[in-house]
Short mmCIF file of C-alpha atoms in Angstrom, two decimals:
data_model
loop_
_atom_site.label_atom_id
_atom_site.label_comp_id
_atom_site.label_asym_id
_atom_site.label_seq_id
_atom_site.Cartn_x
_atom_site.Cartn_y
_atom_site.Cartn_z
CA UNK A 13 119.88 103.21 113.36
CA UNK A 14 117.01 102.60 115.71
CA UNK A 15 117.32 99.09 117.07
CA UNK A 16 114.48 97.68 119.10
CA UNK A 17 114.51 94.08 120.29
CA UNK A 18 111.24 92.21 120.32
CA UNK A 19 110.65 88.94 122.14
CA UNK A 20 108.11 86.64 120.57
CA UNK A 21 105.08 85.79 122.64
CA UNK A 22 102.86 82.72 122.30
CA UNK A 23 99.31 82.81 123.50
CA UNK A 24 97.35 79.67 124.30
CA UNK A 25 93.63 80.23 123.94
CA UNK A 26 91.03 77.76 125.11
CA UNK A 27 87.41 78.36 124.09
CA UNK A 28 85.14 79.13 126.98
CA UNK A 29 82.11 77.46 125.45
CA UNK A 30 80.49 76.10 122.31
CA UNK A 31 78.61 79.31 121.53
CA UNK A 32 78.39 82.85 122.71
CA UNK A 33 76.77 86.14 121.83
CA UNK A 34 78.54 88.60 119.55
CA UNK A 35 81.09 90.47 121.64
CA UNK A 36 82.62 93.93 121.30
CA UNK A 37 86.30 94.83 121.52
CA UNK A 38 87.32 98.47 121.92
CA UNK A 39 90.55 99.42 120.16
CA UNK A 40 92.12 102.89 120.39
CA UNK A 41 95.30 104.74 119.51
CA UNK A 42 97.69 104.94 116.58
CA UNK A 43 96.62 106.41 113.24
CA UNK A 44 99.44 104.35 111.67
CA UNK A 45 97.93 101.06 112.85
CA UNK A 46 94.29 102.00 112.32
CA UNK A 47 94.08 100.89 108.62
CA UNK A 48 95.43 97.47 109.59
CA UNK A 49 92.97 97.08 112.45
CA UNK A 50 90.14 98.25 110.19
CA UNK A 51 90.94 95.41 107.79
CA UNK A 52 91.06 92.96 110.71
CA UNK A 53 87.72 94.35 111.86
CA UNK A 54 86.23 93.76 108.40
CA UNK A 55 87.47 90.16 108.51
CA UNK A 56 85.75 89.54 111.84
CA UNK A 57 82.59 91.32 110.65
CA UNK A 58 82.34 88.83 107.77
CA UNK A 59 82.53 85.97 110.28
CA UNK A 60 79.81 87.71 112.28
CA UNK A 61 81.04 86.78 115.75
CA UNK A 62 82.95 89.86 116.91
CA UNK A 63 82.41 93.61 116.72
CA UNK A 64 85.67 95.62 116.79
CA UNK A 65 85.19 99.31 117.54
CA UNK A 66 88.19 101.43 116.52
CA UNK A 67 89.03 104.99 117.51
CA UNK A 68 92.28 106.74 116.68
CA UNK A 69 93.89 110.01 117.70
CA UNK A 70 97.44 108.97 118.49
CA UNK A 71 99.38 106.20 120.20
CA UNK A 72 99.68 107.98 123.53
CA UNK A 73 95.93 108.54 123.67
CA UNK A 74 95.47 104.83 123.13
CA UNK A 75 97.73 103.98 126.07
CA UNK A 76 95.97 106.53 128.28
CA UNK A 77 92.62 104.98 127.30
CA UNK A 78 93.91 101.50 128.17
CA UNK A 79 95.11 102.67 131.58
CA UNK A 80 91.74 104.30 132.19
CA UNK A 81 89.88 101.13 131.24
CA UNK A 82 88.26 102.85 128.26
CA UNK A 83 89.60 100.40 125.67
CA UNK A 84 90.62 96.74 125.52
CA UNK A 85 93.56 97.12 123.13
CA UNK A 86 95.82 100.13 122.58
CA UNK A 87 97.41 100.52 119.15
CA UNK A 88 100.87 102.06 119.56
CA UNK A 89 103.51 102.84 116.92
CA UNK A 90 106.29 103.27 119.49
CA UNK A 91 107.44 101.61 122.70
CA UNK A 92 105.36 102.83 125.62
CA UNK A 93 107.10 105.84 127.24
CA UNK A 94 108.38 105.33 130.77
CA UNK A 95 106.02 108.01 132.11
CA UNK A 96 102.96 106.05 130.96
CA UNK A 97 104.30 102.69 132.10
CA UNK A 98 104.93 104.17 135.57
CA UNK A 99 101.43 105.66 135.57
CA UNK A 100 99.97 102.27 134.68
CA UNK A 101 101.86 100.51 137.48
CA UNK A 102 100.74 103.12 140.00
CA UNK A 103 97.13 102.25 139.10
CA UNK A 104 97.64 98.50 139.20
CA UNK A 105 97.53 98.07 135.43
CA UNK A 106 99.90 95.37 134.14
CA UNK A 107 100.53 96.38 130.54
CA UNK A 108 101.75 93.73 128.10
CA UNK A 109 102.98 94.40 124.56
CA UNK A 110 102.65 92.37 121.38
CA UNK A 111 104.90 93.48 118.52
CA UNK A 112 103.06 92.36 115.38
CA UNK A 113 104.71 94.26 112.50
CA UNK A 114 107.44 96.68 111.47
CA UNK A 115 107.15 100.04 109.75
CA UNK A 116 109.46 102.71 108.35
CA UNK A 117 109.12 106.40 109.11
CA UNK A 118 109.81 108.21 105.85
CA UNK A 119 110.64 111.90 105.31
CA UNK A 120 108.53 113.33 102.48
CA UNK A 121 108.64 116.46 100.33
CA UNK A 122 106.58 117.91 97.48
CA UNK A 123 107.16 116.12 94.14
CA UNK A 124 108.57 119.35 92.66
CA UNK A 125 111.37 119.46 95.24
CA UNK A 126 114.69 118.44 93.60
CA UNK A 127 116.06 116.92 96.84
CA UNK A 128 116.10 113.10 96.84
CA UNK A 129 118.28 112.18 99.82
CA UNK A 130 119.07 113.59 103.25
CA UNK A 131 121.33 112.37 106.02
CA UNK A 132 120.16 111.92 109.59
CA UNK A 133 122.32 114.93 110.47
CA UNK A 134 120.64 117.08 107.82
CA UNK A 135 117.20 116.04 109.07
CA UNK A 136 118.25 117.01 112.59
CA UNK A 137 119.48 120.41 111.38
CA UNK A 138 116.22 121.00 109.49
CA UNK A 139 114.03 120.17 112.46
CA UNK A 140 116.12 122.16 114.95
CA UNK A 141 116.27 125.18 112.63
CA UNK A 142 120.04 125.01 112.01
CA UNK A 143 119.25 124.72 108.28
CA UNK A 144 116.43 127.06 107.26
CA UNK A 145 116.62 127.12 103.45
CA UNK A 146 116.57 124.40 100.84
CA UNK A 147 119.56 126.13 99.23
CA UNK A 148 121.66 124.89 102.15
CA UNK A 149 120.96 121.37 100.93
CA UNK A 150 121.52 122.01 97.22
CA UNK A 151 117.90 122.87 96.53
CA UNK A 152 115.91 126.01 95.78
CA UNK A 153 116.53 129.29 97.65
CA UNK A 154 113.28 128.88 99.59
CA UNK A 155 112.51 128.70 103.29
CA UNK A 156 111.95 125.15 104.61
CA UNK A 157 108.55 124.61 106.20
CA UNK A 158 108.69 121.78 108.71
CA UNK A 159 105.68 119.59 109.42
CA UNK A 160 105.57 117.38 112.50
CA UNK A 161 103.09 115.32 114.49
CA UNK A 162 101.34 116.19 117.73
CA UNK A 163 102.66 115.04 121.12
CA UNK A 164 100.12 112.19 121.22
CA UNK A 165 101.76 110.53 118.22
CA UNK A 166 103.91 107.41 118.49
CA UNK A 167 105.44 108.33 115.13
CA UNK A 168 106.53 111.67 116.60
CA UNK A 169 107.96 109.85 119.64
CA UNK A 170 110.18 107.61 117.48
CA UNK A 171 111.15 110.49 115.15
CA UNK A 172 112.19 112.59 118.14
CA UNK A 173 114.24 109.78 119.66
CA UNK A 174 116.11 109.14 116.40
CA UNK A 175 116.40 112.61 114.86
CA UNK A 176 116.32 114.83 117.96
CA UNK A 177 117.66 112.74 120.86
CA UNK A 178 119.13 115.75 122.68
CA UNK A 179 117.93 118.72 120.66
CA UNK A 180 114.86 120.92 120.80
CA UNK A 181 112.38 121.03 117.94
CA UNK A 182 112.36 124.42 116.20
CA UNK A 183 109.50 126.75 117.03
CA UNK A 184 106.95 127.66 114.38
CA UNK A 185 106.55 124.42 112.44
CA UNK A 186 103.21 123.02 111.30
CA UNK A 187 101.71 120.35 113.60
CA UNK A 188 99.33 117.69 112.26
CA UNK A 189 97.39 115.10 114.22
CA UNK A 190 97.68 112.19 111.75
CA UNK A 191 99.81 110.65 109.03
CA UNK A 192 97.21 111.62 106.45
CA UNK A 193 97.27 115.22 107.69
CA UNK A 194 101.04 115.43 107.21
CA UNK A 195 100.79 113.85 103.77
CA UNK A 196 98.03 116.21 102.65
CA UNK A 197 99.89 119.30 103.87
CA UNK A 198 103.17 118.38 102.16
CA UNK A 199 101.31 117.48 98.95
CA UNK A 200 99.96 121.05 98.81
CA UNK A 201 103.07 123.01 99.90
CA UNK A 202 106.17 122.86 97.65
CA UNK A 203 108.60 123.98 100.38
CA UNK A 204 107.36 121.68 103.15
CA UNK A 205 108.98 118.59 104.62
CA UNK A 206 107.25 116.07 106.87
CA UNK A 207 107.42 112.42 107.91
CA UNK A 208 104.88 109.63 107.64
CA UNK A 209 104.44 105.89 107.89
CA UNK A 210 105.74 103.99 104.86
CA UNK A 211 102.33 102.33 104.52
CA UNK A 212 100.57 105.62 103.72
CA UNK A 213 102.89 106.84 100.92
CA UNK A 214 101.30 107.77 97.60
CA UNK A 215 102.17 109.59 94.37
CA UNK A 216 101.17 113.00 95.80
CA UNK A 217 104.44 113.29 97.73
CA UNK A 218 108.08 112.32 97.18
CA UNK A 219 109.68 109.96 99.72
CA UNK A 220 113.33 110.71 100.52
CA UNK A 221 116.19 108.31 101.04
CA UNK A 222 118.10 108.62 104.32
CA UNK A 223 121.87 108.25 104.30
CA UNK A 224 121.51 107.01 100.73
CA UNK A 225 119.13 104.18 101.70
CA UNK A 226 115.72 104.27 99.97
CA UNK A 227 112.54 103.45 101.93
CA UNK A 228 111.78 100.06 100.39
CA UNK A 229 110.53 96.82 101.86
CA UNK A 230 113.81 95.19 100.86
CA UNK A 231 115.97 97.77 102.65
CA UNK A 232 113.77 97.37 105.73
CA UNK A 233 113.98 93.57 105.69
CA UNK A 234 117.78 93.82 105.44
CA UNK A 235 117.82 96.18 108.42
CA UNK A 236 119.46 98.95 106.40
CA UNK A 237 116.80 101.66 106.61
CA UNK A 238 117.71 104.08 109.44
CA UNK A 239 114.25 104.70 110.93
CA UNK A 240 112.64 101.31 111.37
CA UNK A 241 110.25 100.60 114.22
CA UNK A 242 108.05 97.80 115.53
CA UNK A 243 104.32 98.35 115.86
CA UNK A 244 102.55 97.19 119.01
CA UNK A 245 99.23 96.15 120.42
CA UNK A 246 99.10 96.76 124.19
CA UNK A 247 96.70 95.08 126.60
CA UNK A 248 96.05 94.89 130.32
CA UNK A 249 97.45 91.42 131.08
CA UNK A 250 95.29 91.03 134.16
CA UNK A 251 92.07 91.86 132.34
CA UNK A 252 92.17 89.78 129.15
CA UNK A 253 88.94 88.40 127.76
CA UNK A 254 88.78 85.31 125.58
CA UNK A 255 87.92 87.49 122.56
CA UNK A 256 90.89 89.81 123.06
CA UNK A 257 93.21 86.79 123.34
CA UNK A 258 91.71 85.33 120.17
CA UNK A 259 92.22 88.60 118.31
CA UNK A 260 95.88 88.79 119.35
CA UNK A 261 96.39 85.19 118.27
CA UNK A 262 94.86 85.99 114.87
CA UNK A 263 97.07 89.05 114.35
CA UNK A 264 100.19 86.98 115.09
CA UNK A 265 99.04 84.06 112.93
CA UNK A 266 100.04 83.43 109.31
CA UNK A 267 96.70 84.84 108.12
CA UNK A 268 97.08 87.94 110.28
CA UNK A 269 100.60 88.48 108.98
CA UNK A 270 99.25 88.32 105.44
CA UNK A 271 96.98 91.22 106.36
CA UNK A 272 100.07 93.03 107.70
CA UNK A 273 101.70 92.75 104.27
CA UNK A 274 98.50 93.73 102.46
CA UNK A 275 98.43 96.96 104.48
CA UNK A 276 101.94 97.94 103.38
CA UNK A 277 103.56 96.98 106.68
CA UNK A 278 106.36 94.46 107.22
CA UNK A 279 105.61 91.15 108.99
CA UNK A 280 107.07 90.75 112.46
CA UNK A 281 109.47 87.93 111.52
CA UNK A 282 110.57 89.31 108.14
CA UNK A 283 113.70 91.17 109.26
CA UNK A 284 117.10 89.58 108.82
#
């Protein structure tokens, strides 16, 4: 099981004045986190005092944008890789993380596929090419079509670390740039297998159990689901505006954590 320790962080925010013009915050990165940040953005739009501009394209792109000073907050669905942290330090950027939620990465197949459960070992063999047919797993005698995420994806980073820690991904699989792209492809191809954020699941695909553990909020809260990860907001600690601090405080607040649940994610303090 993937175990990632998160240390709680408390921010103290002091208003800089009684009134101010509407400010803009640039947020970039994870397609997994984007729906949550969009709902947060809508909340602030109703208040009328903050404009949150969101671009996605993958967690790693968000971190690169933060290092380049092109965004104020990077959405990331994995811990920042060492290569990017080293790059940030070399440029004098002091990156700080805020873990605000948890999410499961769920293997999915077409609803017509008779398979309901796979082990971590079977997933590894599928994605390395050691198992090429569904018949090797008790399914149909059809070739398995693997779907994965692009290298900019935090979801792909976590999947690789858990499923393929020391193995190479098979050549020839389908590569999608977003959770929704993986879901759409698997929904249209009966022999495909992919992986997506729990929050994006719908009736068009079948989620699989792993090691006999179903992807449910309860199994996640009990720490039983094998691919469970924190979700992060990253900032440049030395370049934090009052508005960015306020936004982080909101996300970590009780109201922000309600939005986490409403988006199908698991609140940061909900795990046993």
